[in-house]
Amino acid sequence: MGKTNTYYKKNKVDEKVIYDALTSKKRTHEQKVLDLAHLAENQLNVIPLDEKQIHYFETGAINDLFEGHAPYRCRYIMPEYELLMKNGSKFLRLEKPKNLDEAIFALMSIYHHVPSITSFPVYLGNLDALLDPFMDGLSDEEIKSKLRLFLNFLDRTITDSFCHANLGPKYLRATRLILEVEKELNNTVPNFTIKYNSKVTDDEFLKQAIDCSLKCSNPAICNDDANCNNYEKPGYGISSCYNILPVRGGAYTLTRLTLTKLAYETKDIEEFINVILPDCIECITRYENDRVSFLVEKSGFFESSFLVDEGLIDRNRFVIMFGVTGLAECVNKLLEDKGLKYGRDEEADKLAQRIMDKVRDEVGKYEARYSPLTNNKFMLHAQVGLDSDIGVTSGVRIPVGDEPESFVAHLKHSAIFHKYFPAGVGDIFPIAPNVVHNLDSMADLVKGAFKEGVHYMSFYSGDTDVVRITGYLVKISEMNKYFDEEAVIKQTTALGAENYKSSHLERRKVRLG
């Protein structure tokens, strides 16, 4: 089919849409500015689509995750902040930090200048390793006083919860103190992840992290053994929603394949796997390559960024993420005549593995432009969902209400599918509040799950105010304000509120109760 310059949606924005954005009573000034900028960006058509691509966009099988019609910055940026601590920044007129106050100030300064798809930084670095060298000569209480101000500053100024800071795998003094402060603050930003490595991570570190998570849904836990070899040095970081990406690089773009929507295109399983699925995958890889070509060749991003000039990011360490979501409902649709369900029936899970094998093989056939770090291959990612997803379960998770009775069975099911996603995958488990009294058993469960092949997992207590939605954190109290038509500081509260309600996340099966 021939190329066309019409997008899958009409280019012209109705004046009422702009007026509604201007006059919203539920959006802060900052949120309105971002809304209006996005509307302006979408007036352009710089990525040509053909009729097949337009069709899949209109059915929802392809979704560009609100990146906008004209890419002018990378979706996820992962600076090597260690270089800031080593060299300072000429652009920001920052000397090399000499003490903890200067180190914190340097980070506060640079975060404001790290863009992403959210217009906020999605990655804040390995905070414990960054700050630990500056703590000598200070008491724990002196340090915690500074950390409280720093972490509250991040929570109040990065008003989007798609923001990660990492800890570990070594248990440093800074690690302990950050977790102690985070446990009392109950913030939703940053979204912490600890890297657990079976050879390096202290059991006390793991138990402290679990205890903190049961109090405030933070941190999540990453299987470092399974991810530490994904990228060459300086290795990987976790950003946004469970994205495993190269430090000093990141991801140019992320477009997702919504398997649920694609299942309605076919008359039988064989046609789905051998015809429809490969056709849609080809459309996505071509679309993503076109986006990256514009970003690299025409947007001027890499030519104008001081992060490039000072070595904090390198274009050769950026990758293209290929997102997958809705596996559960896809399988359920294809097997609806038999009444079999993903996560419940062996035949359904075997079909799911067959689908994922096909996805991996088909995506592997295509060259990803400007991606030397991955030998010009796309990186599969289990995309965690949108507030508009009705009847589409995030990534490869089991739908709420269909979870196995056994927690161990649920974890073993996760392990089967996590291996497909080197660019990130995760599961969320509400935990009974009484588990806080048996952290040793919980730590053993995490270590056992990682040995089985689980790559990433997160918890929250059944009675906490802070909950995980698809991957990011939102406060129930803030969602209630949103539903009462009040403006709230985090723009992700609106996303979380709608998703929490439509997906009935309050019904997630509470484990170990």
Short mmCIF file of C-alpha atoms in Angstrom, two decimals:
data_model
loop_
_atom_site.label_atom_id
_atom_site.label_comp_id
_atom_site.label_asym_id
_atom_site.label_seq_id
_atom_site.Cartn_x
_atom_site.Cartn_y
_atom_site.Cartn_z
CA MET A 1 0.00 0.00 0.00
CA GLY A 2 1.25 3.50 -0.82
CA LYS A 3 2.33 6.12 1.67
CA THR A 4 -0.04 8.83 2.76
CA ASN A 5 0.54 12.05 4.67
CA THR A 6 -2.65 11.74 6.67
CA TYR A 7 -2.26 10.52 10.22
CA TYR A 8 -4.53 7.98 11.87
CA LYS A 9 -6.28 10.94 13.48
CA LYS A 10 -7.19 14.22 11.87
CA ASN A 11 -4.45 16.76 12.24
CA LYS A 12 -6.56 19.79 13.08
CA VAL A 13 -7.37 20.27 16.77
CA ASP A 14 -10.85 21.60 17.42
CA GLU A 15 -10.84 24.97 19.18
CA LYS A 16 -13.09 23.54 21.88
CA VAL A 17 -10.35 21.07 22.86
CA ILE A 18 -7.92 23.95 23.32
CA TYR A 19 -10.51 26.00 25.21
CA ASP A 20 -11.31 23.08 27.50
CA ALA A 21 -7.60 22.65 28.25
CA LEU A 22 -7.31 26.35 29.08
CA THR A 23 -10.33 26.46 31.37
CA SER A 24 -10.05 23.13 33.19
CA LYS A 25 -10.71 23.34 36.93
CA LYS A 26 -9.00 19.98 37.52
CA ARG A 27 -5.61 20.85 35.99
CA THR A 28 -2.89 22.96 37.57
CA HIS A 29 -1.16 25.71 35.58
CA GLU A 30 1.83 23.45 34.93
CA GLN A 31 -0.41 20.63 33.73
CA LYS A 32 -2.26 23.00 31.39
CA VAL A 33 1.02 24.17 29.87
CA LEU A 34 2.02 20.57 29.13
CA ASP A 35 -1.42 19.82 27.69
CA LEU A 36 -1.24 22.83 25.37
CA ALA A 37 2.29 21.98 24.26
CA HIS A 38 1.17 18.47 23.36
CA LEU A 39 -1.78 19.83 21.37
CA ALA A 40 0.59 22.11 19.44
CA GLU A 41 3.01 19.27 18.69
CA ASN A 42 0.20 17.16 17.31
CA GLN A 43 -0.60 19.76 14.69
CA LEU A 44 2.34 18.39 12.70
CA ASN A 45 2.54 15.25 10.57
CA VAL A 46 6.18 14.33 10.17
CA ILE A 47 5.82 10.53 10.35
CA PRO A 48 4.05 9.22 7.22
CA LEU A 49 1.76 6.22 7.67
CA ASP A 50 0.38 3.80 5.12
CA GLU A 51 -3.13 2.38 5.09
CA LYS A 52 -2.21 -0.75 7.04
CA GLN A 53 -0.59 1.24 9.83
CA ILE A 54 -3.55 3.59 9.99
CA HIS A 55 -5.88 0.61 10.26
CA TYR A 56 -3.99 -0.86 13.23
CA PHE A 57 -3.80 2.52 14.95
CA GLU A 58 -7.54 2.99 14.57
CA THR A 59 -8.33 -0.48 15.97
CA GLY A 60 -5.99 0.12 18.91
CA ALA A 61 -3.66 -2.76 18.02
CA ILE A 62 -0.89 -0.15 17.68
CA ASN A 63 -0.54 2.63 20.23
CA ASP A 64 2.22 5.27 20.28
CA LEU A 65 1.62 5.97 24.00
CA PHE A 66 1.08 9.70 23.56
CA GLU A 67 4.59 10.40 22.24
CA GLY A 68 3.17 12.97 19.87
CA HIS A 69 3.21 13.29 16.12
CA ALA A 70 6.59 15.05 15.97
CA PRO A 71 9.36 13.48 18.09
CA TYR A 72 11.76 16.16 19.37
CA ARG A 73 13.26 14.43 22.44
CA CYS A 74 13.97 10.84 23.41
CA ARG A 75 11.25 9.06 25.34
CA TYR A 76 13.44 7.86 28.22
CA ILE A 77 16.80 9.45 29.07
CA MET A 78 19.25 7.78 31.50
CA PRO A 79 22.16 10.15 32.24
CA GLU A 80 25.31 8.83 33.84
CA TYR A 81 25.02 11.08 36.87
CA GLU A 82 28.29 9.70 38.24
CA LEU A 83 30.05 11.94 35.71
CA LEU A 84 28.33 14.98 37.25
CA MET A 85 29.76 13.98 40.64
CA LYS A 86 33.19 13.47 39.09
CA ASN A 87 33.37 16.53 36.82
CA GLY A 88 30.62 18.97 37.72
CA SER A 89 28.86 20.65 34.77
CA LYS A 90 30.21 23.47 32.64
CA PHE A 91 26.76 24.15 31.15
CA LEU A 92 25.11 24.42 34.57
CA ARG A 93 28.15 26.22 36.07
CA LEU A 94 28.50 23.56 38.74
CA GLU A 95 31.86 22.67 40.27
CA LYS A 96 32.64 19.11 41.26
CA PRO A 97 30.72 18.54 44.55
CA LYS A 98 32.87 18.54 47.69
CA ASN A 99 30.25 17.75 50.35
CA LEU A 100 26.73 16.36 50.73
CA ASP A 101 25.00 19.72 50.36
CA GLU A 102 26.80 20.40 47.09
CA ALA A 103 26.11 16.88 45.80
CA ILE A 104 22.39 17.21 46.52
CA PHE A 105 22.32 20.69 44.97
CA ALA A 106 24.05 19.40 41.82
CA LEU A 107 21.43 16.67 41.42
CA MET A 108 18.55 19.07 42.08
CA SER A 109 19.96 21.38 39.42
CA ILE A 110 20.51 18.81 36.70
CA TYR A 111 17.16 17.02 37.15
CA HIS A 112 15.41 20.18 36.01
CA HIS A 113 17.23 19.93 32.67
CA VAL A 114 16.71 16.23 31.88
CA PRO A 115 13.78 15.87 29.46
CA SER A 116 11.66 12.81 28.65
CA ILE A 117 8.25 11.94 27.29
CA THR A 118 6.74 13.28 30.53
CA SER A 119 8.77 16.53 30.40
CA PHE A 120 10.27 15.45 33.74
CA PRO A 121 13.25 13.19 34.42
CA VAL A 122 12.26 9.52 34.46
CA TYR A 123 15.58 8.37 35.94
CA LEU A 124 17.38 9.91 38.91
CA GLY A 125 20.33 7.53 39.09
CA ASN A 126 21.62 5.16 41.76
CA LEU A 127 21.01 7.63 44.59
CA ASP A 128 22.75 5.69 47.34
CA ALA A 129 25.96 5.24 45.33
CA LEU A 130 25.86 8.89 44.23
CA LEU A 131 25.48 10.32 47.73
CA ASP A 132 27.30 7.83 49.95
CA PRO A 133 30.83 9.21 49.31
CA PHE A 134 29.78 12.58 50.76
CA MET A 135 28.46 11.31 54.11
CA ASP A 136 31.69 10.97 56.07
CA GLY A 137 31.84 13.20 59.13
CA LEU A 138 28.06 13.58 59.38
CA SER A 139 25.77 11.88 61.88
CA ASP A 140 22.81 9.79 60.75
CA GLU A 141 20.39 12.45 61.93
CA GLU A 142 22.22 15.23 60.11
CA ILE A 143 22.12 13.20 56.91
CA LYS A 144 18.47 12.22 57.30
CA SER A 145 17.50 15.86 57.80
CA LYS A 146 19.10 16.71 54.45
CA LEU A 147 17.58 13.66 52.76
CA ARG A 148 14.08 14.58 53.95
CA LEU A 149 14.34 17.98 52.29
CA PHE A 150 15.86 16.48 49.14
CA LEU A 151 13.25 13.73 48.75
CA ASN A 152 10.38 16.10 49.52
CA PHE A 153 11.79 18.52 46.94
CA LEU A 154 11.71 15.75 44.34
CA ASP A 155 8.16 14.76 45.26
CA ARG A 156 6.86 18.33 45.11
CA THR A 157 8.66 19.45 41.93
CA ILE A 158 8.65 16.30 39.77
CA THR A 159 4.89 16.24 39.49
CA ASP A 160 4.70 13.04 37.47
CA SER A 161 5.09 9.64 39.11
CA PHE A 162 6.84 8.03 36.12
CA CYS A 163 10.17 8.69 37.82
CA HIS A 164 12.59 6.14 39.25
CA ALA A 165 15.59 6.24 41.55
CA ASN A 166 17.67 3.10 42.06
CA LEU A 167 19.37 1.63 45.11
CA GLY A 168 21.89 -1.21 45.46
CA PRO A 169 22.91 -3.88 44.85
CA LYS A 170 25.47 -3.06 47.57
CA TYR A 171 24.09 -2.10 50.98
CA LEU A 172 25.67 1.26 51.76
CA ARG A 173 25.13 3.63 54.64
CA ALA A 174 23.25 5.88 52.20
CA THR A 175 21.00 2.95 51.23
CA ARG A 176 19.92 2.40 54.81
CA LEU A 177 19.31 6.07 55.52
CA ILE A 178 17.36 6.70 52.30
CA LEU A 179 15.04 3.78 53.07
CA GLU A 180 14.57 4.99 56.66
CA VAL A 181 13.54 8.43 55.44
CA GLU A 182 11.38 7.12 52.61
CA LYS A 183 9.49 4.91 55.05
CA GLU A 184 8.38 7.95 57.05
CA LEU A 185 7.69 10.33 54.12
CA ASN A 186 5.19 8.16 52.23
CA ASN A 187 5.87 10.00 48.96
CA THR A 188 4.94 8.87 45.43
CA VAL A 189 8.07 10.34 43.79
CA PRO A 190 10.63 9.01 43.29
CA ASN A 191 9.54 5.46 42.59
CA PHE A 192 12.45 3.53 44.12
CA THR A 193 13.77 0.20 42.88
CA ILE A 194 16.42 -1.86 44.63
CA LYS A 195 18.71 -4.07 42.58
CA TYR A 196 18.94 -7.44 44.30
CA ASN A 197 21.99 -9.53 43.43
CA SER A 198 22.32 -12.93 45.06
CA LYS A 199 26.12 -12.57 45.31
CA VAL A 200 26.25 -8.98 46.53
CA THR A 201 23.06 -7.90 48.31
CA ASP A 202 22.90 -8.19 52.09
CA ASP A 203 19.81 -9.94 53.50
CA GLU A 204 19.31 -7.02 55.89
CA PHE A 205 19.09 -4.71 52.88
CA LEU A 206 16.43 -6.91 51.28
CA LYS A 207 14.39 -7.12 54.48
CA GLN A 208 14.61 -3.37 55.09
CA ALA A 209 13.42 -2.78 51.52
CA ILE A 210 10.48 -5.16 51.96
CA ASP A 211 9.56 -3.56 55.28
CA CYS A 212 9.66 -0.10 53.68
CA SER A 213 7.54 -1.32 50.75
CA LEU A 214 4.88 -2.72 53.08
CA LYS A 215 4.64 0.71 54.73
CA CYS A 216 4.62 2.94 51.64
CA SER A 217 4.59 0.70 48.51
CA ASN A 218 8.19 1.69 47.82
CA PRO A 219 10.68 0.31 46.72
CA ALA A 220 10.11 -2.34 44.07
CA ILE A 221 12.72 -5.10 43.68
CA CYS A 222 14.67 -5.90 40.52
CA ASN A 223 16.44 -9.22 39.90
CA ASP A 224 19.93 -7.89 39.21
CA ASP A 225 21.27 -11.36 38.37
CA ALA A 226 18.81 -11.56 35.46
CA ASN A 227 19.44 -8.02 34.18
CA CYS A 228 23.04 -7.06 34.94
CA ASN A 229 24.37 -8.41 31.63
CA ASN A 230 21.75 -6.80 29.37
CA TYR A 231 24.02 -3.87 28.50
CA GLU A 232 27.76 -3.24 28.59
CA LYS A 233 29.24 -0.85 31.16
CA PRO A 234 28.12 1.46 32.72
CA GLY A 235 25.25 -1.05 32.78
CA TYR A 236 21.54 -0.52 33.26
CA GLY A 237 19.13 1.56 35.27
CA ILE A 238 15.40 1.30 35.96
CA SER A 239 13.25 4.21 34.83
CA SER A 240 9.60 5.23 34.54
CA CYS A 241 7.55 1.99 34.68
CA TYR A 242 9.94 -0.94 35.04
CA ASN A 243 12.06 0.05 32.04
CA ILE A 244 15.43 -1.71 32.04
CA LEU A 245 17.57 0.60 29.92
CA PRO A 246 21.25 1.43 29.36
CA VAL A 247 22.76 4.15 31.53
CA ARG A 248 24.40 6.96 29.52
CA GLY A 249 21.66 6.32 26.97
CA GLY A 250 18.02 5.29 27.22
CA ALA A 251 15.21 4.66 24.77
CA TYR A 252 14.46 6.68 21.66
CA THR A 253 10.84 5.60 21.53
CA LEU A 254 8.27 3.03 22.68
CA THR A 255 5.29 1.90 20.63
CA ARG A 256 3.18 -0.97 21.84
CA LEU A 257 1.40 -3.92 20.32
CA THR A 258 -1.95 -4.43 22.06
CA LEU A 259 -2.53 -8.14 21.58
CA THR A 260 -6.08 -7.94 22.93
CA LYS A 261 -7.19 -5.65 20.11
CA LEU A 262 -5.35 -7.70 17.49
CA ALA A 263 -7.18 -10.87 18.53
CA TYR A 264 -10.43 -9.39 17.18
CA GLU A 265 -8.88 -9.21 13.68
CA THR A 266 -8.77 -12.96 13.13
CA LYS A 267 -11.02 -15.97 12.54
CA ASP A 268 -8.76 -18.58 14.19
CA ILE A 269 -5.53 -19.10 16.11
CA GLU A 270 -3.41 -20.12 13.12
CA GLU A 271 -4.32 -17.03 11.12
CA PHE A 272 -3.62 -14.88 14.17
CA ILE A 273 -0.15 -16.31 14.76
CA ASN A 274 0.99 -16.76 11.16
CA VAL A 275 -0.66 -13.85 9.33
CA ILE A 276 -2.16 -11.10 11.49
CA LEU A 277 0.54 -10.95 14.18
CA PRO A 278 3.53 -10.75 11.78
CA ASP A 279 1.73 -8.14 9.68
CA CYS A 280 1.11 -5.84 12.66
CA ILE A 281 4.66 -6.32 13.99
CA GLU A 282 6.10 -5.25 10.63
CA CYS A 283 3.96 -2.10 10.76
CA ILE A 284 5.18 -1.23 14.25
CA THR A 285 8.88 -1.73 13.53
CA ARG A 286 8.62 0.42 10.41
CA TYR A 287 6.75 3.14 12.33
CA GLU A 288 9.30 3.16 15.16
CA ASN A 289 12.22 3.34 12.73
CA ASP A 290 10.59 6.33 11.02
CA ARG A 291 10.21 8.07 14.40
CA VAL A 292 13.85 7.42 15.29
CA SER A 293 15.06 8.64 11.89
CA PHE A 294 13.28 11.96 12.40
CA LEU A 295 14.54 12.26 15.96
CA VAL A 296 18.17 11.56 15.06
CA GLU A 297 18.37 13.23 11.64
CA LYS A 298 16.07 16.24 11.90
CA SER A 299 14.98 17.14 15.44
CA GLY A 300 18.34 18.52 16.56
CA PHE A 301 18.01 16.88 19.97
CA PHE A 302 21.46 15.31 20.10
CA GLU A 303 23.12 18.39 18.59
CA SER A 304 21.64 20.80 21.13
CA SER A 305 21.83 18.86 24.43
CA PHE A 306 24.53 19.67 26.98
CA LEU A 307 24.02 16.12 28.27
CA VAL A 308 25.64 14.95 25.04
CA ASP A 309 28.38 17.58 25.12
CA GLU A 310 29.38 16.65 28.67
CA GLY A 311 29.24 12.90 28.07
CA LEU A 312 26.28 12.14 30.35
CA ILE A 313 24.42 10.57 27.43
CA ASP A 314 25.65 9.00 24.19
CA ARG A 315 23.43 8.46 21.16
CA ASN A 316 25.04 5.07 20.57
CA ARG A 317 23.59 3.84 23.89
CA PHE A 318 19.96 4.50 22.99
CA VAL A 319 17.65 1.62 22.07
CA ILE A 320 14.21 1.18 20.51
CA MET A 321 11.64 -0.44 22.81
CA PHE A 322 8.94 -2.67 21.35
CA GLY A 323 6.05 -2.81 23.82
CA VAL A 324 3.62 -5.69 24.31
CA THR A 325 0.45 -5.63 26.37
CA GLY A 326 -2.88 -7.43 26.73
CA LEU A 327 -1.59 -11.01 26.39
CA ALA A 328 -4.16 -12.34 28.86
CA GLU A 329 -7.30 -11.10 27.11
CA CYS A 330 -5.81 -12.00 23.73
CA VAL A 331 -5.47 -15.63 24.79
CA ASN A 332 -8.90 -15.61 26.43
CA LYS A 333 -10.46 -14.26 23.23
CA LEU A 334 -8.76 -16.85 21.02
CA LEU A 335 -9.91 -19.65 23.36
CA GLU A 336 -13.34 -18.28 24.25
CA ASP A 337 -15.10 -21.23 22.55
CA LYS A 338 -13.37 -23.55 25.00
CA GLY A 339 -13.83 -21.26 28.00
CA LEU A 340 -10.14 -21.50 28.91
CA LYS A 341 -8.32 -18.70 30.70
CA TYR A 342 -4.79 -17.35 30.83
CA GLY A 343 -3.21 -17.98 34.21
CA ARG A 344 -5.75 -20.68 35.00
CA ASP A 345 -5.53 -23.36 32.32
CA GLU A 346 -2.45 -25.12 30.93
CA GLU A 347 -3.64 -24.98 27.31
CA ALA A 348 -4.16 -21.23 27.59
CA ASP A 349 -0.69 -20.70 29.03
CA LYS A 350 0.90 -22.83 26.31
CA LEU A 351 -0.86 -20.75 23.66
CA ALA A 352 0.42 -17.61 25.40
CA GLN A 353 3.98 -18.96 25.21
CA ARG A 354 3.51 -19.77 21.54
CA ILE A 355 2.31 -16.21 20.90
CA MET A 356 5.25 -14.71 22.78
CA ASP A 357 7.71 -16.98 20.93
CA LYS A 358 6.25 -15.69 17.68
CA VAL A 359 6.42 -12.06 18.83
CA ARG A 360 10.08 -12.47 19.84
CA ASP A 361 10.99 -14.20 16.58
CA GLU A 362 9.15 -11.73 14.32
CA VAL A 363 10.48 -8.63 16.09
CA GLY A 364 13.96 -10.15 15.85
CA LYS A 365 13.75 -10.17 12.05
CA TYR A 366 13.84 -6.38 11.77
CA GLU A 367 16.73 -3.96 12.06
CA ALA A 368 16.36 -1.16 14.61
CA ARG A 369 17.89 2.05 13.27
CA TYR A 370 20.67 3.84 15.13
CA SER A 371 20.87 1.08 17.78
CA PRO A 372 24.46 -0.29 17.77
CA LEU A 373 24.36 -1.20 21.48
CA THR A 374 21.77 -3.93 20.78
CA ASN A 375 23.29 -4.97 17.43
CA ASN A 376 20.48 -3.01 15.79
CA LYS A 377 17.73 -5.09 17.40
CA PHE A 378 14.49 -3.93 19.03
CA MET A 379 14.14 -4.53 22.78
CA LEU A 380 10.95 -6.18 23.98
CA HIS A 381 9.18 -4.52 26.91
CA ALA A 382 6.01 -5.56 28.79
CA GLN A 383 4.14 -2.26 28.60
CA VAL A 384 2.19 -1.55 31.76
CA GLY A 385 -0.95 0.05 30.41
CA LEU A 386 -2.94 3.26 30.09
CA ASP A 387 -5.87 4.77 31.93
CA SER A 388 -7.92 4.20 28.76
CA ASP A 389 -7.29 0.45 28.74
CA ILE A 390 -10.66 -1.18 29.39
CA GLY A 391 -10.50 -4.95 29.31
CA VAL A 392 -6.76 -4.93 28.59
CA THR A 393 -4.49 -6.23 31.35
CA SER A 394 -1.02 -4.72 31.54
CA GLY A 395 1.83 -6.56 29.86
CA VAL A 396 1.73 -10.29 30.51
CA ARG A 397 0.01 -10.06 33.90
CA ILE A 398 -2.94 -12.17 34.99
CA PRO A 399 -6.20 -10.15 35.09
CA VAL A 400 -7.54 -8.99 38.44
CA GLY A 401 -9.95 -11.66 39.65
CA ASP A 402 -8.29 -14.51 37.75
CA GLU A 403 -5.19 -14.81 39.95
CA PRO A 404 -4.28 -18.34 41.11
CA GLU A 405 -5.14 -19.12 44.70
CA SER A 406 -1.52 -20.02 45.38
CA PHE A 407 0.97 -17.14 45.56
CA VAL A 408 3.76 -19.54 44.55
CA ALA A 409 1.78 -20.63 41.48
CA HIS A 410 1.30 -16.98 40.54
CA LEU A 411 5.04 -16.30 40.82
CA LYS A 412 5.90 -19.38 38.76
CA HIS A 413 3.50 -18.17 36.07
CA SER A 414 5.22 -14.77 36.07
CA ALA A 415 8.60 -16.44 35.69
CA ILE A 416 7.48 -18.17 32.46
CA PHE A 417 6.84 -14.84 30.74
CA HIS A 418 9.36 -12.45 32.29
CA LYS A 419 12.21 -13.97 30.23
CA TYR A 420 10.82 -12.47 27.02
CA PHE A 421 11.38 -8.85 28.09
CA PRO A 422 14.98 -7.62 28.49
CA ALA A 423 13.73 -4.00 28.42
CA GLY A 424 11.53 -4.52 31.46
CA VAL A 425 8.60 -6.44 32.92
CA GLY A 426 7.00 -6.50 36.35
CA ASP A 427 4.23 -7.81 38.57
CA ILE A 428 2.41 -6.19 41.49
CA PHE A 429 1.24 -8.02 44.62
CA PRO A 430 -0.82 -6.55 47.47
CA ILE A 431 0.38 -8.14 50.71
CA ALA A 432 -1.49 -8.65 53.98
CA PRO A 433 -0.36 -6.08 56.60
CA ASN A 434 0.60 -8.77 59.15
CA VAL A 435 3.46 -9.96 56.92
CA VAL A 436 5.58 -7.13 58.34
CA HIS A 437 6.07 -9.43 61.36
CA ASN A 438 7.71 -12.15 59.22
CA LEU A 439 10.18 -10.38 56.95
CA ASP A 440 12.50 -13.42 56.82
CA SER A 441 9.84 -15.50 55.06
CA MET A 442 9.05 -12.66 52.68
CA ALA A 443 12.74 -12.30 51.82
CA ASP A 444 12.98 -16.04 51.17
CA LEU A 445 9.96 -15.78 48.88
CA VAL A 446 11.57 -13.00 46.85
CA LYS A 447 14.83 -14.91 46.52
CA GLY A 448 12.95 -18.05 45.50
CA ALA A 449 10.94 -16.15 42.91
CA PHE A 450 14.11 -14.71 41.40
CA LYS A 451 15.68 -18.17 41.20
CA GLU A 452 12.57 -19.34 39.31
CA GLY A 453 13.07 -16.57 36.75
CA VAL A 454 10.97 -13.63 37.99
CA HIS A 455 12.72 -10.43 36.85
CA TYR A 456 10.90 -7.72 38.78
CA MET A 457 8.27 -7.58 41.51
CA SER A 458 6.67 -5.01 43.76
CA PHE A 459 4.47 -5.07 46.84
CA TYR A 460 2.20 -2.86 48.81
CA SER A 461 0.28 -3.46 51.98
CA GLY A 462 -3.47 -3.96 51.70
CA ASP A 463 -4.08 -0.99 54.04
CA THR A 464 -1.65 1.63 52.67
CA ASP A 465 -2.58 5.03 51.23
CA VAL A 466 0.06 4.76 48.51
CA VAL A 467 -0.73 2.10 45.90
CA ARG A 468 0.83 0.94 42.66
CA ILE A 469 -1.37 1.33 39.61
CA THR A 470 0.26 -0.25 36.57
CA GLY A 471 3.75 0.53 37.78
CA TYR A 472 3.72 4.06 39.12
CA LEU A 473 2.59 5.18 42.58
CA VAL A 474 -0.54 7.15 43.46
CA LYS A 475 -2.14 8.04 46.79
CA ILE A 476 -5.71 6.89 47.36
CA SER A 477 -6.34 10.15 49.24
CA GLU A 478 -5.24 12.13 46.17
CA MET A 479 -7.42 10.02 43.87
CA ASN A 480 -10.38 10.83 46.08
CA LYS A 481 -9.64 14.55 45.67
CA TYR A 482 -9.51 14.09 41.90
CA PHE A 483 -12.89 12.35 41.89
CA ASP A 484 -14.22 15.29 43.93
CA GLU A 485 -13.19 17.62 41.07
CA GLU A 486 -10.18 19.07 42.93
CA ALA A 487 -6.87 19.92 41.25
CA VAL A 488 -4.04 17.66 42.46
CA ILE A 489 -0.28 18.19 42.23
CA LYS A 490 0.60 14.98 40.35
CA GLN A 491 -0.63 14.72 36.77
CA THR A 492 -0.36 10.92 37.12
CA THR A 493 -3.09 11.01 39.78
CA ALA A 494 -5.68 11.48 37.03
CA LEU A 495 -4.24 8.55 35.08
CA GLY A 496 -4.11 6.41 38.19
CA ALA A 497 -7.58 7.31 39.38
CA GLU A 498 -9.21 6.33 36.10
CA ASN A 499 -7.18 3.12 35.84
CA TYR A 500 -7.77 2.14 39.46
CA LYS A 501 -11.49 2.59 38.97
CA SER A 502 -11.95 1.03 35.52
CA SER A 503 -9.64 -1.93 36.18
CA HIS A 504 -11.04 -2.55 39.69
CA LEU A 505 -7.52 -2.67 41.13
CA GLU A 506 -8.96 -2.63 44.64
CA ARG A 507 -9.92 -6.26 43.93
CA ARG A 508 -6.35 -7.47 43.45
CA LYS A 509 -5.86 -10.66 45.42
CA VAL A 510 -4.13 -9.89 48.73
CA ARG A 511 -1.34 -12.39 49.35
CA LEU A 512 -0.12 -14.11 52.51
CA GLY A 513 -3.15 -13.01 54.52
#
